[in-house]
PDB file of C-alpha atoms and ligand atoms in Angstrom:
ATOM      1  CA  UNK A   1     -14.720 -16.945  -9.352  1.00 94.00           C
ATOM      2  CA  UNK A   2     -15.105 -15.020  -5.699  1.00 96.00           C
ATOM      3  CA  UNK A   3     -14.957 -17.381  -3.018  1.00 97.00           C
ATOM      4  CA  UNK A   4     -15.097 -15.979   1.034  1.00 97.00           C
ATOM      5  CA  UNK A   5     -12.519 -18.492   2.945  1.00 98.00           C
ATOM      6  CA  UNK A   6     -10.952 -18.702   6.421  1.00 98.00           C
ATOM      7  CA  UNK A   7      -8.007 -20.167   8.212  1.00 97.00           C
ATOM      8  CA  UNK A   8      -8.191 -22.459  11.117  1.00 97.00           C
ATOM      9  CA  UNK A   9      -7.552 -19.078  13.089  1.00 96.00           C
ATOM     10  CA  UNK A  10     -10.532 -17.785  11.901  1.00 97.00           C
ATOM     11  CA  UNK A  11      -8.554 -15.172   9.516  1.00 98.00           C
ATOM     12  CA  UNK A  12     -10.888 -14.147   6.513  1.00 98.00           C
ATOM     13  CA  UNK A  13     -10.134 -13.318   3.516  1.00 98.00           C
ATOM     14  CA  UNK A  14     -11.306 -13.162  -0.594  1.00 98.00           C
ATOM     15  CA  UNK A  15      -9.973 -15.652  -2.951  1.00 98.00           C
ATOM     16  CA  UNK A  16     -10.313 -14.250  -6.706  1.00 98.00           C
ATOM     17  CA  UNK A  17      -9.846 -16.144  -9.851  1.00 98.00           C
ATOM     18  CA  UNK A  18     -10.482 -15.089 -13.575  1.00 97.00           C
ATOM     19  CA  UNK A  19      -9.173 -16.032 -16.911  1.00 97.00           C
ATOM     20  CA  UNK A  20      -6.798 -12.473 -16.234  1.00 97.00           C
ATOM     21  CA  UNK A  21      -5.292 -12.532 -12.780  1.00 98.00           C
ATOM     22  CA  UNK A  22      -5.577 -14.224  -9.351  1.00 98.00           C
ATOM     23  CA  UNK A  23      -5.579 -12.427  -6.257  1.00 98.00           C
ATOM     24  CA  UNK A  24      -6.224 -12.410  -2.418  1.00 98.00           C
ATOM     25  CA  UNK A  25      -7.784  -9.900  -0.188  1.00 98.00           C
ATOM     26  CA  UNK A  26      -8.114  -9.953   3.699  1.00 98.00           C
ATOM     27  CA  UNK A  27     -11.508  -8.273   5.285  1.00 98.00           C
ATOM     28  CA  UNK A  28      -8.780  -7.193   8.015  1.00 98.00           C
ATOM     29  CA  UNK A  29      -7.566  -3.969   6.308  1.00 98.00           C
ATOM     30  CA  UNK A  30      -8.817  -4.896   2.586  1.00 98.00           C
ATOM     31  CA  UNK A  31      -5.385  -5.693   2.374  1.00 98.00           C
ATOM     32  CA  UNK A  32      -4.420  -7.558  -0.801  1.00 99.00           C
ATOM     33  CA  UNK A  33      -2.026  -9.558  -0.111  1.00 98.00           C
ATOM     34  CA  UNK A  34      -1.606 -11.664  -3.819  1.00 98.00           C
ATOM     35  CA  UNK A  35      -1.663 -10.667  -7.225  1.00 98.00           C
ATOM     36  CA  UNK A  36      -0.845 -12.608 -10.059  1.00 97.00           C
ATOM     37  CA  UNK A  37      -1.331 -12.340 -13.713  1.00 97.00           C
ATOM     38  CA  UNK A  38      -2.464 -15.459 -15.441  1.00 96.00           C
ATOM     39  CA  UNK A  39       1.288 -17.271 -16.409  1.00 94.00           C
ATOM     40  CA  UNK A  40       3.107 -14.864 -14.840  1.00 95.00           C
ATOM     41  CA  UNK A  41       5.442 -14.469 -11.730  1.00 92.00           C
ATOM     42  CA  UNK A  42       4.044 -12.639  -8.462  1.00 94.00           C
ATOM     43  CA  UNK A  43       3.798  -9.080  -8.788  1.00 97.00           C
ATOM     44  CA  UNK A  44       3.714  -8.427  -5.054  1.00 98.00           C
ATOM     45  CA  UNK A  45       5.481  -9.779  -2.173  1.00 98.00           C
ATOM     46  CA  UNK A  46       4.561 -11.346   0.721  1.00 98.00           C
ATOM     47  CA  UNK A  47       6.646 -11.976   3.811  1.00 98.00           C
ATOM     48  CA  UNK A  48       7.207 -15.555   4.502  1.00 98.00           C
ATOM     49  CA  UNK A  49       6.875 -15.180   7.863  1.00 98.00           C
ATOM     50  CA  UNK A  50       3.810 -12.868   7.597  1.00 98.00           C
ATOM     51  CA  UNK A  51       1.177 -13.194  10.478  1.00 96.00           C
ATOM     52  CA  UNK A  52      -2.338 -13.848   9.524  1.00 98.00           C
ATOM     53  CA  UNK A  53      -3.962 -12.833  12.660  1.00 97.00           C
ATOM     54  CA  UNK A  54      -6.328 -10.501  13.775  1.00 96.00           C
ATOM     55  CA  UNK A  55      -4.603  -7.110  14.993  1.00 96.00           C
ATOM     56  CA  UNK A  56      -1.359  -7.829  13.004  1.00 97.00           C
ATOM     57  CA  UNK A  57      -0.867  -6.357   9.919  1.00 97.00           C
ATOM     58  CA  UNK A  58       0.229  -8.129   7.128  1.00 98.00           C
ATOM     59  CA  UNK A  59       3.392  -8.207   5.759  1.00 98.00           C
ATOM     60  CA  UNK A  60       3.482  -7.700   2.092  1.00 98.00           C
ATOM     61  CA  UNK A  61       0.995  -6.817  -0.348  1.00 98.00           C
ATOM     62  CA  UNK A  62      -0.632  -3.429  -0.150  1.00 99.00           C
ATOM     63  CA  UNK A  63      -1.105  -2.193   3.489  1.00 98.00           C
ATOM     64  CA  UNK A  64      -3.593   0.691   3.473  1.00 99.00           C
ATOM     65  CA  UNK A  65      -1.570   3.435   5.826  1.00 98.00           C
ATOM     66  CA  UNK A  66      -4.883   5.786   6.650  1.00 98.00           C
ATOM     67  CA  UNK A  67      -5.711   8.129   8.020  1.00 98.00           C
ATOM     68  CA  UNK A  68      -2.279   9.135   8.876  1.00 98.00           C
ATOM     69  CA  UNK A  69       1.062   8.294   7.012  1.00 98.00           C
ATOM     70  CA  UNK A  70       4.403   7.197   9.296  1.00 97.00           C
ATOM     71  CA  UNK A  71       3.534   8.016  13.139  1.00 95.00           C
ATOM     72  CA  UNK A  72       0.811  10.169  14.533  1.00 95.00           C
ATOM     73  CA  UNK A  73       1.907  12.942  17.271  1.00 93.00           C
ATOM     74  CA  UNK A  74      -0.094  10.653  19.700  1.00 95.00           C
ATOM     75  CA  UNK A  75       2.758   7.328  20.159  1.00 94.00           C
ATOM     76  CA  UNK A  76       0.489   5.530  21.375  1.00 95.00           C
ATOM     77  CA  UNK A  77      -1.554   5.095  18.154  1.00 96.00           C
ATOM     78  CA  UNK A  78      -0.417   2.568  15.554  1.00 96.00           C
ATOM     79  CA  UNK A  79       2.339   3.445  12.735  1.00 97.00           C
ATOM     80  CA  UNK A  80       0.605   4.495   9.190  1.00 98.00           C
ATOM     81  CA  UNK A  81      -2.895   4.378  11.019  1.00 98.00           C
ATOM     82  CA  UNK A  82      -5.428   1.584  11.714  1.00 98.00           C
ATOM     83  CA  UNK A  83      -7.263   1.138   8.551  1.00 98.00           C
ATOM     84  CA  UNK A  84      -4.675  -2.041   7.934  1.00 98.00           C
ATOM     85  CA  UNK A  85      -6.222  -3.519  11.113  1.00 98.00           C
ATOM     86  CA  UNK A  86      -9.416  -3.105  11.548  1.00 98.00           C
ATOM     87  CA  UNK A  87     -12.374  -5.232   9.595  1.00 98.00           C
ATOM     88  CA  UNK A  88     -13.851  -3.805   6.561  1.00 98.00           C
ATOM     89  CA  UNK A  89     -16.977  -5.281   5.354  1.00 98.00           C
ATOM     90  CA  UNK A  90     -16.614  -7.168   2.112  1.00 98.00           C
ATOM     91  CA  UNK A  91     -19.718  -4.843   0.341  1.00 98.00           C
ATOM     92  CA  UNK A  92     -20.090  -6.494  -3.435  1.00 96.00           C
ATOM     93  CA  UNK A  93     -18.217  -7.752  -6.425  1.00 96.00           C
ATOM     94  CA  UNK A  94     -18.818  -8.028 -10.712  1.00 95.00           C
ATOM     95  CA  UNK A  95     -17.327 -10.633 -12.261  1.00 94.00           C
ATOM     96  CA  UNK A  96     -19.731  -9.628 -15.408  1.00 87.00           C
ATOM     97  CA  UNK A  97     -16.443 -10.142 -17.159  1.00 93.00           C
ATOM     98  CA  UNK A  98     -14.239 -13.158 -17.342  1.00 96.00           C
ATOM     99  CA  UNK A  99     -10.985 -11.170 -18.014  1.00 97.00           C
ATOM    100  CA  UNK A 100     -11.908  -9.036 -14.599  1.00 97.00           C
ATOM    101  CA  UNK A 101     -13.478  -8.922 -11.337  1.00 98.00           C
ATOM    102  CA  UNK A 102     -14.220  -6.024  -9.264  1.00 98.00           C
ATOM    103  CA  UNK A 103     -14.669  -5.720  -5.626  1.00 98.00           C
ATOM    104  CA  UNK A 104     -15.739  -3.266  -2.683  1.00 98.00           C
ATOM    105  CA  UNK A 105     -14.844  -3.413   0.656  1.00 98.00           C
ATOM    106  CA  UNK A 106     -15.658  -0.507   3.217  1.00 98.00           C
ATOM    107  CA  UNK A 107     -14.935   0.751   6.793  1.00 98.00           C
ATOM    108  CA  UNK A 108     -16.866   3.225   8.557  1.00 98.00           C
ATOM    109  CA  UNK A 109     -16.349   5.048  11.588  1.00 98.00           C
ATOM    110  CA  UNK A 110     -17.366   3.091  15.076  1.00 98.00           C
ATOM    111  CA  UNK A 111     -16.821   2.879  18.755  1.00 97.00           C
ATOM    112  CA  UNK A 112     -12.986   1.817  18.391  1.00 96.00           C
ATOM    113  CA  UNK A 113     -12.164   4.372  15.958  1.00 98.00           C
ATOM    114  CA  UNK A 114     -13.768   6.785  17.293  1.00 98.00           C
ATOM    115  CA  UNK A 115     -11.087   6.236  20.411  1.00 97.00           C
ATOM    116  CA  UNK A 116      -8.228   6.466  17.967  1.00 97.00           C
ATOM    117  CA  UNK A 117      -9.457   9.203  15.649  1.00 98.00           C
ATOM    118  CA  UNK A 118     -12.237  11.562  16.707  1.00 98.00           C
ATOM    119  CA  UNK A 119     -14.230  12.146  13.131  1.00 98.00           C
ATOM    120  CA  UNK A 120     -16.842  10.149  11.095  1.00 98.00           C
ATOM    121  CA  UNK A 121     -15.737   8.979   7.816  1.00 98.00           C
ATOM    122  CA  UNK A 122     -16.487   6.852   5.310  1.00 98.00           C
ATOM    123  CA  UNK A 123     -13.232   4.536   3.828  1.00 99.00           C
ATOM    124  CA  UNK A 124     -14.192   2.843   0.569  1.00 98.00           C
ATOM    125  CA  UNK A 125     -11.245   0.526  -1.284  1.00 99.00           C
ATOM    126  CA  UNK A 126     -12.325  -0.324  -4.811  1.00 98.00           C
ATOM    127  CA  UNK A 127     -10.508  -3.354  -6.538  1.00 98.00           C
ATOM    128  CA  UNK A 128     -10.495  -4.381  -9.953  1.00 98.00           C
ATOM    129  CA  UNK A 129      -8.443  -7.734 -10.725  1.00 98.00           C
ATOM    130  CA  UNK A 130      -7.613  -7.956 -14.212  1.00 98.00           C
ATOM    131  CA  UNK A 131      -4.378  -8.042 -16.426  1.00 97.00           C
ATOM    132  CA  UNK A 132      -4.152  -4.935 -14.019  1.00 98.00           C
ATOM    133  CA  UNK A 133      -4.140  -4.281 -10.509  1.00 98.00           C
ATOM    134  CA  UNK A 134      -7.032  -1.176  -9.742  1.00 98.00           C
ATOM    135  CA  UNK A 135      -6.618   0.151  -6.287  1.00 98.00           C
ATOM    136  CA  UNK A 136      -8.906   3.452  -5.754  1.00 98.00           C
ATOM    137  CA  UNK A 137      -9.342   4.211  -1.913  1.00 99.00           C
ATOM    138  CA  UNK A 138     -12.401   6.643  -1.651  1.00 99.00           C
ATOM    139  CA  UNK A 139     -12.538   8.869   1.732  1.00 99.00           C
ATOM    140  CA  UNK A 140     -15.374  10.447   2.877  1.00 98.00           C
ATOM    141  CA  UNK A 141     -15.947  12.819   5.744  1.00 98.00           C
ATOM    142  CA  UNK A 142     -19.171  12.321   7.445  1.00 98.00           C
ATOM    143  CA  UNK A 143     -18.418  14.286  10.352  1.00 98.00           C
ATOM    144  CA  UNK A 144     -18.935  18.227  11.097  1.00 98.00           C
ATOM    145  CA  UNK A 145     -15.808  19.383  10.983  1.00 98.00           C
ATOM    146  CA  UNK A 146     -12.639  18.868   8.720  1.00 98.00           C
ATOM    147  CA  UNK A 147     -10.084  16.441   9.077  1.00 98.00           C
ATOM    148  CA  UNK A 148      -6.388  16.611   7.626  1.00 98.00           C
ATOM    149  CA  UNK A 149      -6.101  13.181   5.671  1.00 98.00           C
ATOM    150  CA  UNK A 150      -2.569  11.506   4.831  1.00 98.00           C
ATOM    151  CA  UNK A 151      -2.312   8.086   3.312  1.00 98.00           C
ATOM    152  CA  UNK A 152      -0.121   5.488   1.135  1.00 98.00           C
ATOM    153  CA  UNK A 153      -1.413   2.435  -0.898  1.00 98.00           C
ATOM    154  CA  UNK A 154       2.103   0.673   0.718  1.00 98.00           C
ATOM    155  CA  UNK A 155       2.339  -1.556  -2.181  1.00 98.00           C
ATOM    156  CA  UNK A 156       5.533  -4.282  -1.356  1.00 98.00           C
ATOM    157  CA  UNK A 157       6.648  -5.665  -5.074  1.00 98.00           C
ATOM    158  CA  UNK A 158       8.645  -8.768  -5.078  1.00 98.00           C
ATOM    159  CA  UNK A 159      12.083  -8.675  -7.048  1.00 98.00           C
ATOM    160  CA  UNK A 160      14.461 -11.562  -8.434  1.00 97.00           C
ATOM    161  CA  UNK A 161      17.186  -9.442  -6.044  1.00 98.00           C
ATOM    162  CA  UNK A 162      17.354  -6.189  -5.128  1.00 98.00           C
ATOM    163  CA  UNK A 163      20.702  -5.800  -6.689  1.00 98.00           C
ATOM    164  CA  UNK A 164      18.311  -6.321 -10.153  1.00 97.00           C
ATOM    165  CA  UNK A 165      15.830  -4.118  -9.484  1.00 98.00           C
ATOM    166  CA  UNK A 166      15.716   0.029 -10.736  1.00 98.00           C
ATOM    167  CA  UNK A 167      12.849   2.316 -10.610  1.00 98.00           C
ATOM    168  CA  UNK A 168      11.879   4.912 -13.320  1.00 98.00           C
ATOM    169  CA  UNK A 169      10.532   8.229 -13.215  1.00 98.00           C
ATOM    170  CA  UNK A 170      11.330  10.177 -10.194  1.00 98.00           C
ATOM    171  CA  UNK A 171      14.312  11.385 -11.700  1.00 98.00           C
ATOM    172  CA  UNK A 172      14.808  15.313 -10.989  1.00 98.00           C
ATOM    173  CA  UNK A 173      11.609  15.098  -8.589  1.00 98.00           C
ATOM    174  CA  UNK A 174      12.426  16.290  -4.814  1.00 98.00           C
ATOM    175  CA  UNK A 175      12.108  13.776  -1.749  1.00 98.00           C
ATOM    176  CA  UNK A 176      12.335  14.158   1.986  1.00 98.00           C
ATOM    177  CA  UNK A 177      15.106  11.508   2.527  1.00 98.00           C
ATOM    178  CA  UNK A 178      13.609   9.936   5.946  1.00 98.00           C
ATOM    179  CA  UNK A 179      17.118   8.472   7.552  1.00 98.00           C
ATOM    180  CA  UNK A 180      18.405  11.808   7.405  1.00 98.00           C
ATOM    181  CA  UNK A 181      15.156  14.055   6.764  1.00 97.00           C
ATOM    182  CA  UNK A 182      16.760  16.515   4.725  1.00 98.00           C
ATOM    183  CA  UNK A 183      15.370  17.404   1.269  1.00 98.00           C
ATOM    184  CA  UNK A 184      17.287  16.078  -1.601  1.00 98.00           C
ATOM    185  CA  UNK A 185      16.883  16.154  -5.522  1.00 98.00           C
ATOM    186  CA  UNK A 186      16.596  12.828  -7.187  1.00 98.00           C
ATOM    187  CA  UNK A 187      19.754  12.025  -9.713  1.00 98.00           C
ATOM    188  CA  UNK A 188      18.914   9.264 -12.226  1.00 98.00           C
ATOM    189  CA  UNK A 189      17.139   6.458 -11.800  1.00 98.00           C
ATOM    190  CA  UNK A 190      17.035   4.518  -8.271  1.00 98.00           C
ATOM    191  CA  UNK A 191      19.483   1.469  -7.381  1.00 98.00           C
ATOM    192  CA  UNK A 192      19.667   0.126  -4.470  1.00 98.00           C
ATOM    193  CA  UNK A 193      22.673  -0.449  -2.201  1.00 98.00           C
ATOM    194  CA  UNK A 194      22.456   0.581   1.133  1.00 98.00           C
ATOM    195  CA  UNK A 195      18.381   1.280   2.937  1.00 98.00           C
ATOM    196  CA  UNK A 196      16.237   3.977   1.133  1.00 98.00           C
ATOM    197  CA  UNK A 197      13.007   5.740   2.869  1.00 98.00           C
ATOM    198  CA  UNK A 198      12.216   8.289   1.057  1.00 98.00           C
ATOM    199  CA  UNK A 199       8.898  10.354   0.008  1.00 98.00           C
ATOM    200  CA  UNK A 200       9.372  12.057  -3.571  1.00 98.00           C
ATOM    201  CA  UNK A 201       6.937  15.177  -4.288  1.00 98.00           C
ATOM    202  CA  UNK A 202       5.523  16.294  -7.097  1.00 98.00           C
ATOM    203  CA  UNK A 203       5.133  13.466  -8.576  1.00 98.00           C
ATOM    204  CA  UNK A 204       3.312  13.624 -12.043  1.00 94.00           C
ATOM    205  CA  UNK A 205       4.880  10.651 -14.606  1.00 92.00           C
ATOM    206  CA  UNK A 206       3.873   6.876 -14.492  1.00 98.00           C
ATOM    207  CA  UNK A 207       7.097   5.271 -12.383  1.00 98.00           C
ATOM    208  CA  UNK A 208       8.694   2.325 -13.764  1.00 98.00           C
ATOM    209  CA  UNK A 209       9.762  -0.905 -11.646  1.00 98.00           C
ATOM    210  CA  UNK A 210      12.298  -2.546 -13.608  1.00 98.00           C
ATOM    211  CA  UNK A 211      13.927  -6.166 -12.688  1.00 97.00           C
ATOM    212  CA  UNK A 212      15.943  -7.919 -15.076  1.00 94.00           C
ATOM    213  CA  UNK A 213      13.769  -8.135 -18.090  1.00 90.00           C
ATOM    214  CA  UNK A 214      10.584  -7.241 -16.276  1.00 95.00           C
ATOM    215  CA  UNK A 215       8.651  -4.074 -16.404  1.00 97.00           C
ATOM    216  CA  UNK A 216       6.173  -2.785 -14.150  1.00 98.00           C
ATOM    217  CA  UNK A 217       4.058   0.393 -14.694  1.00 98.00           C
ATOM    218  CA  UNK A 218       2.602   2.393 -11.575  1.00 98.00           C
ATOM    219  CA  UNK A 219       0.437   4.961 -13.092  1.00 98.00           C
ATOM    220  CA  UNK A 220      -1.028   7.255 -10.074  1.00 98.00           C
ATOM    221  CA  UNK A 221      -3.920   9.889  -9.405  1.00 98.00           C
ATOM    222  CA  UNK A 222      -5.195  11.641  -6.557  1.00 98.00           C
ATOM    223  CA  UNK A 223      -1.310  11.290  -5.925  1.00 98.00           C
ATOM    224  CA  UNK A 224       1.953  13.476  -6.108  1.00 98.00           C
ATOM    225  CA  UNK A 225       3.372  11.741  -3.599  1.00 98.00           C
ATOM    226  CA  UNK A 226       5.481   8.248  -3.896  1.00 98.00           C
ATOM    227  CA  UNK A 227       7.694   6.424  -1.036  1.00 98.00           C
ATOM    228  CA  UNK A 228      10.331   4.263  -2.280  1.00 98.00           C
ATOM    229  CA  UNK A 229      11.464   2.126   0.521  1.00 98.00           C
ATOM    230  CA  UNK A 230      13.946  -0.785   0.952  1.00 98.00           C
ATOM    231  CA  UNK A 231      14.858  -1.389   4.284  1.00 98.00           C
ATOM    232  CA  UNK A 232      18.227  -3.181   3.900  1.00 98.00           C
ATOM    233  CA  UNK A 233      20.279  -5.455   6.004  1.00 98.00           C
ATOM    234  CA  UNK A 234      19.944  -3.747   9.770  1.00 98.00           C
ATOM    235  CA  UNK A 235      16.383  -2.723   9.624  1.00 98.00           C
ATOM    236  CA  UNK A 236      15.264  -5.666   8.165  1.00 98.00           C
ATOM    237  CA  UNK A 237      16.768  -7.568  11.503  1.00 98.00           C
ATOM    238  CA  UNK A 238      14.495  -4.815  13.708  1.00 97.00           C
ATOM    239  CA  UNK A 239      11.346  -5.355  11.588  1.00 97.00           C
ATOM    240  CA  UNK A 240       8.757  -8.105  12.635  1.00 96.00           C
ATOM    241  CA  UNK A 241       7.456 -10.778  10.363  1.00 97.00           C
ATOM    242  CA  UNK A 242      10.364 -10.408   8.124  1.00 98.00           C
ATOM    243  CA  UNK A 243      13.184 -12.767   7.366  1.00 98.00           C
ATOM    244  CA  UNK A 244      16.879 -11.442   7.497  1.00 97.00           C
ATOM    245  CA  UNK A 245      17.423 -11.640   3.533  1.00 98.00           C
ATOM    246  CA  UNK A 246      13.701 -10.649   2.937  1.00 98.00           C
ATOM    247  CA  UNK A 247      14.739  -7.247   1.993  1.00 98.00           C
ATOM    248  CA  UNK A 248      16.520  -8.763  -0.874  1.00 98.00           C
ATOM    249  CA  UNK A 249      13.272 -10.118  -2.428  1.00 98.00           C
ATOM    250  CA  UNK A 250      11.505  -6.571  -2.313  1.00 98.00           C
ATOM    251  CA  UNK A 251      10.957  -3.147  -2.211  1.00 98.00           C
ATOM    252  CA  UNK A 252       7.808  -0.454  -1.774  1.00 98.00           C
ATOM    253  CA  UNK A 253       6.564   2.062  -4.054  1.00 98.00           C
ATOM    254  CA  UNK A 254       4.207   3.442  -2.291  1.00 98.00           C
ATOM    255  CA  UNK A 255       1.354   5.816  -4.175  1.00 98.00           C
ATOM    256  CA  UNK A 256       0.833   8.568  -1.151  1.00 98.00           C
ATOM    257  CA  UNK A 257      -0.581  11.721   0.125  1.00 98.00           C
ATOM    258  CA  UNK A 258       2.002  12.028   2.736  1.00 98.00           C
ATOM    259  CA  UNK A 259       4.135  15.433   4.065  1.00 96.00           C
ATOM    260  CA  UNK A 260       3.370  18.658   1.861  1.00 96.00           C
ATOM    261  CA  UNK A 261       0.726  16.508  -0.491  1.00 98.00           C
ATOM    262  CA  UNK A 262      -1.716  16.167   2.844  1.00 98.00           C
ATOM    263  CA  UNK A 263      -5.376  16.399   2.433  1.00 98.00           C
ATOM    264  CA  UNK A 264      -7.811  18.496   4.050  1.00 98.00           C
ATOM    265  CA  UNK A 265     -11.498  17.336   3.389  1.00 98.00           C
ATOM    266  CA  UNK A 266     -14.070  19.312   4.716  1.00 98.00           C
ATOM    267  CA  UNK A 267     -17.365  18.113   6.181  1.00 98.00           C
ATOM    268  CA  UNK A 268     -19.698  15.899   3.272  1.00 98.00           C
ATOM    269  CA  UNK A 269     -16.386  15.932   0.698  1.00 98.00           C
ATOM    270  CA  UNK A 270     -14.590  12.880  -0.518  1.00 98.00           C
ATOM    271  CA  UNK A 271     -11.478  12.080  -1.995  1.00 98.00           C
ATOM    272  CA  UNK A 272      -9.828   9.538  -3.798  1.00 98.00           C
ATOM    273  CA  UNK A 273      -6.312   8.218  -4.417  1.00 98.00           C
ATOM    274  CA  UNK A 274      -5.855   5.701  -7.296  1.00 98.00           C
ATOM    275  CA  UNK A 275      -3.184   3.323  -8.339  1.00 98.00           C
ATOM    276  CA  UNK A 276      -3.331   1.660 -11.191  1.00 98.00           C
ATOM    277  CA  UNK A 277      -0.335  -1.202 -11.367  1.00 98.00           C
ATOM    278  CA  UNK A 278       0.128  -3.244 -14.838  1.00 97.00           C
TER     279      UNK A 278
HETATM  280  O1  LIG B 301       6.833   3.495   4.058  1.00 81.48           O
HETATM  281  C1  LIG B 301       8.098   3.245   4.609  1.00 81.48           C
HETATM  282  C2  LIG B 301       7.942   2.987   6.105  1.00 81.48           C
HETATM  283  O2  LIG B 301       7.453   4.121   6.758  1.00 81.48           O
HETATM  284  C3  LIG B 301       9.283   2.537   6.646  1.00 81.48           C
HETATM  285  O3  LIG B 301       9.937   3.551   7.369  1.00 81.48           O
HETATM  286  C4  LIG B 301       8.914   1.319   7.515  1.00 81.48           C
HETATM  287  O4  LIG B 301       8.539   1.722   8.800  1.00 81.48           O
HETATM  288  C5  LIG B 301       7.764   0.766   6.698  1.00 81.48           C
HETATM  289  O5  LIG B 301       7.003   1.914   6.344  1.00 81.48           O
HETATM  290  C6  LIG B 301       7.004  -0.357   7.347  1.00 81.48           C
HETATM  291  O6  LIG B 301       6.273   0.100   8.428  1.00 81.48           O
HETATM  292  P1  LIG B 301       5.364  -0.979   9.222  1.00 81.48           P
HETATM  293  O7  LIG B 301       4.557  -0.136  10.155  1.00 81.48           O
HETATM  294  O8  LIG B 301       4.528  -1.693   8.199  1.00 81.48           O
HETATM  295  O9  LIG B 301       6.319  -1.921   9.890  1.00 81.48           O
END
């Protein structure tokens, strides 16, 4: 079952039901923002304190950070880009299946983009809702010229407590550590006691989100890139929409082209980045 619903603010957004998985997708940025297998716990999180407004991006879920990653050289321009608040239109679905449903939303260049950004593209997010979570994010430049292209599928995933919580599969692979940006090697897998922001290269195996006796996979293409990002006790008080102890209830792996694994696509090409999350 697809069904289009609103808020009393006017907020849209997808409501997705199958005999599989649940889920919930804003037309503001695509942005899922609930995914839940069928008698199972949450897979992402979501910010209590989350706005639902037009303009705002949401907190939790899977911001899409395009067509830059982190800041652009202009300050004035939003963090990790304005596909996450702008309106996509909701294109179609298939629900041909009862164990899945698939979706398409899509943004195209306009007037207000055009102010932000100067080139014509074509953003397509496919979704699949199933026992898995499908997330391929299709760019395509319809302008004259190339365009350099970074982006992250931000994905938050909730934990029982970050204490709990260890991620496989980056072990040995080099990140840019981004509280002190120097260039480290990864040791092990990766606890969490203090904040981490940090964008591993070369990225290749499936990473592993482990939480007590929960596993889940992140299998990536169209990707060598993955932030890992928890932003502890201080930066948690300096975000917005985010409760003091929120950043004990989750943590980002983030499937990326960000830093050295930047895209150029040149004029008619496309290019996708895929995360598959089961
Ligand atoms: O991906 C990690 C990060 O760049 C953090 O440094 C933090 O800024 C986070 O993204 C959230 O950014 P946002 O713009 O959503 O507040």
């Amino acid at each position: 079952m697809i069904v289009h619903k609103k808020l009393a603010n006017g907020f849209e957004y997808i409501e997705i039901k199958n005999s599989a998985a649940e889920a919930k997708i804003a037309l503001q940025g695509a942005h899922i923002f609930h995914y839940k297998r069928a008698d199972e716990e949450q897979i992402l999180w979501l910010s209590e304190v989350s706005d639902f407004e037009y303009g705002k991006a949401i907190r939790g879920g899977v911001p899409i950070c395009w067509p830059w990653f982190g800041f652009n050289e202009n300050k004035n321009l939003p963090q990790h880009g304005f596909a996450r608040v702008s309106m996509w239109e909701f294109i179609k679905s298939d629900e041909s299946d009862e164990k899945s449903s698939s979706l398409i939303f899509r943004l195209t260049h306009g007037s207000q983009t055009l102010k932000m950004w100067r080139y014509k593209f074509e953003l397509e997010l496919h979704v699949t809702i199933s026992d898995k979570l499908t997330m391929e994010l299709k760019t395509t430049n319809l302008d004259c010229e190339s365009f350099v292209l970074t982006q992250a599928l931000h994905t938050y995933f909730k934990v029982s407590h970050i204490s709990h919580a260890l991620i496989k599969g980056l072990d040995k692979k080099p990140y840019l550590d981004a509280l002190t940006w120097k260039n480290e090697i990864q040791e092990g897998d990766i606890t969490f006691n203090q904040e981490v922001d940090r964008v591993y290269q070369e990225v290749t195996d499936e990473i592993i989100l482990r939480d007590e006796n929960r596993e889940i996979h992140i299998k990536n293409s169209g990707s060598s890139s993955t932030v890992v990002w928890n932003p502890w006790i201080e930066k948690t008080l300096r975000m917005s929409a985010m409760n003091e102890n929120a950043y004990e209830h989750m943590l980002c792996i983030e499937s990326a082209n960000a830093f050295d694994d930047r895209k150029v696509l040149k004029p008619q090409s496309s290019y996708t980045i895929k995360a598959v999350i089961f």
